[in-house]
Short mmCIF file of C-alpha atoms in Angstrom, two decimals:
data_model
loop_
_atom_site.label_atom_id
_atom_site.label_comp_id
_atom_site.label_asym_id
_atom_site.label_seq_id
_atom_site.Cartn_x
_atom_site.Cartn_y
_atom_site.Cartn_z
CA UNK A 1 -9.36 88.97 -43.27
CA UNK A 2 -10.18 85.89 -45.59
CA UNK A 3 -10.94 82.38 -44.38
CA UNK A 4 -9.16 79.52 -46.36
CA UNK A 5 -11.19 76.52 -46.41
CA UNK A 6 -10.01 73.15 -48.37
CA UNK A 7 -12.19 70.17 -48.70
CA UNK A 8 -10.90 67.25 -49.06
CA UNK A 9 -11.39 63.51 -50.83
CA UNK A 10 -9.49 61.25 -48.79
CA UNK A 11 -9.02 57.85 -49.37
CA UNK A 12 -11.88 56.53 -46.62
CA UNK A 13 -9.01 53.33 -45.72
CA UNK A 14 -6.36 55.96 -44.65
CA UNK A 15 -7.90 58.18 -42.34
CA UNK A 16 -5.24 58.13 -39.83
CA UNK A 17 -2.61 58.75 -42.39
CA UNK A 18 -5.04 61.97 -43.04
CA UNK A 19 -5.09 62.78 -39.36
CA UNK A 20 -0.86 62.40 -39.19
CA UNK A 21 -0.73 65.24 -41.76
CA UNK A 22 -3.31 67.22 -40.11
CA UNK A 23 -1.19 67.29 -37.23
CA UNK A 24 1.49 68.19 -39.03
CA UNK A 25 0.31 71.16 -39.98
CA UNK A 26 -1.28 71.95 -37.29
CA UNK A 27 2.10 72.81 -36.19
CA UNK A 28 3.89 74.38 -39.60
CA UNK A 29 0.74 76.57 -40.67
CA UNK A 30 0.81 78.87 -37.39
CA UNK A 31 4.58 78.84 -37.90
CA UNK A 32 4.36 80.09 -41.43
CA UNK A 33 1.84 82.84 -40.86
CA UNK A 34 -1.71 82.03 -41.14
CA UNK A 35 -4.49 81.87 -38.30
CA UNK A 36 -5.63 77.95 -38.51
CA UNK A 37 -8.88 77.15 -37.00
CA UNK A 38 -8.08 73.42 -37.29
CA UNK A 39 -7.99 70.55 -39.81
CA UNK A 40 -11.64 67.39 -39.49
CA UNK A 41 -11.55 64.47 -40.50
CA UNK A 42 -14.22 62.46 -41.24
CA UNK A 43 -16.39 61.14 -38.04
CA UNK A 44 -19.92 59.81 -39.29
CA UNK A 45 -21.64 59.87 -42.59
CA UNK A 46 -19.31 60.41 -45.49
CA UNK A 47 -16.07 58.77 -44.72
CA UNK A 48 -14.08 60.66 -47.60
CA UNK A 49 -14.71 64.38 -46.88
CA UNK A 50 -12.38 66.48 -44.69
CA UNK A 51 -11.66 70.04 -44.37
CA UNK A 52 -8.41 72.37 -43.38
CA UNK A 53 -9.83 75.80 -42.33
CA UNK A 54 -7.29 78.99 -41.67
CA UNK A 55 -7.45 82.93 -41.63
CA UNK A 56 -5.17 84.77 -43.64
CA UNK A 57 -5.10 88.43 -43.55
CA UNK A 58 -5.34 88.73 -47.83
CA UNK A 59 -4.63 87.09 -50.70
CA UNK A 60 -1.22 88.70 -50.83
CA UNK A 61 -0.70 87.77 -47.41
CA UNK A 62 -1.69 83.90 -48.75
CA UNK A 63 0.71 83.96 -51.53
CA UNK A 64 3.65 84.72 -49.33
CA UNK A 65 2.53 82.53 -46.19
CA UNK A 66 2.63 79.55 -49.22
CA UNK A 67 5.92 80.53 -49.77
CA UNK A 68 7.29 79.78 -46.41
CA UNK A 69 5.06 76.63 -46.13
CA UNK A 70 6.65 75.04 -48.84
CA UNK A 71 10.28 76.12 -47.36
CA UNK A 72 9.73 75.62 -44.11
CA UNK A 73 11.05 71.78 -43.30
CA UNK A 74 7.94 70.09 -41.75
CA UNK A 75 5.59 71.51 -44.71
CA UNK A 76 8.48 70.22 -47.27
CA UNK A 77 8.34 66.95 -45.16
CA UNK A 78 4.53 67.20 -44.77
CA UNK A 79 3.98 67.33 -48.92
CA UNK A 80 6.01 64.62 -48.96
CA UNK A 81 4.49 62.34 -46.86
CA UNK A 82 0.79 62.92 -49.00
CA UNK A 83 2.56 62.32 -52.03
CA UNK A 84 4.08 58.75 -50.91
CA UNK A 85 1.29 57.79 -49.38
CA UNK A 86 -1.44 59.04 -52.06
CA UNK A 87 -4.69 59.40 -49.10
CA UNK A 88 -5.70 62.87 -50.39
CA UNK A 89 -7.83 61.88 -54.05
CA UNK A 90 -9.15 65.48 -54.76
CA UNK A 91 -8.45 69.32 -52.98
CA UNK A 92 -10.32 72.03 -53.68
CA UNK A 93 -9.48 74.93 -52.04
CA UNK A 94 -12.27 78.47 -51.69
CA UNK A 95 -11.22 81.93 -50.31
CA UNK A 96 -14.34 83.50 -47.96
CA UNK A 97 -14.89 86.22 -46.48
CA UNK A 98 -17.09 87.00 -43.00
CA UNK A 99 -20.29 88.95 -43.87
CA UNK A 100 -21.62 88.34 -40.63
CA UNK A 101 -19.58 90.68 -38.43
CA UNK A 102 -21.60 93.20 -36.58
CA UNK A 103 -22.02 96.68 -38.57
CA UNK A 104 -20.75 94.95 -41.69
CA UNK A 105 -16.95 95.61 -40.78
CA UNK A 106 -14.15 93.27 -41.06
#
C-alpha cells in the first residue's frame, strides 16, 4: 500500500470553488478504485495550500485507477470544471509509503 498525497496552490480568492471539486471527488475517487482519506482546504495560516490524500494499493494499481478517473463522467466533468475556472496554480503530487506499521510490515 502507497499513500498519494497532492499539495496544492490554490488561488486563496476561490476557496470554495476548491472545496466544490473536493467534493467532487470525494465521490468519483472511491468509485474509481483508490482508498481516499479526504481532500483540506485551507483553514488558518497559509490561505493557498491544500492537500488530496488517498491509498492506492501500487503504482500499477495508480496507473489504472487514473485511467478510470479520467473516463469516469464526474472526474471528466470534475477536470473540467478546474480548467474553466483556473483556482488550482501549482500540483505536485508524492507517492509514500507507511514505515510506521508495527513489525515493519505493510
Amino acid at each position: 500500500m502507497i499513500t498519494c498525497f497532492i499539495r496544492y496552490e490554490i488561488d486563496p480568492f476561490k476557496k470554495e470553488e476548491f472545496a466544490t471539486y473536493s467534493r467532487n471527488w470525494g465521490e468519483a475517487i472511491p468509485r474509481c478504485g483508490a482508498d481516499l482519506i479526504g481532500y483540506f482546504g485551507p483553514h488558518e495560516g497559509s490561505a493557498t495550500t491544500a492537500y488530496g490524500v488517498y491509498n492506492i494499493d501500487s503504482l500499477a494499481a495508480y496507473e489504472a485507477y487514473r485511467a478510470r478517473l479520467a473516463a469516469d463522467p464526474l472526474g471528466r466533468e470534475n477536470y473540467a470544471f478546474a480548467r474553466k475556472e483556473r483556482f488550482i496554480l501549482r500540483e505536485d503530487r508524492i507517492f509514500l509509503k507507511n514505515v510506521s506499521v508495527p513489525g515493519g510490515r505493510d
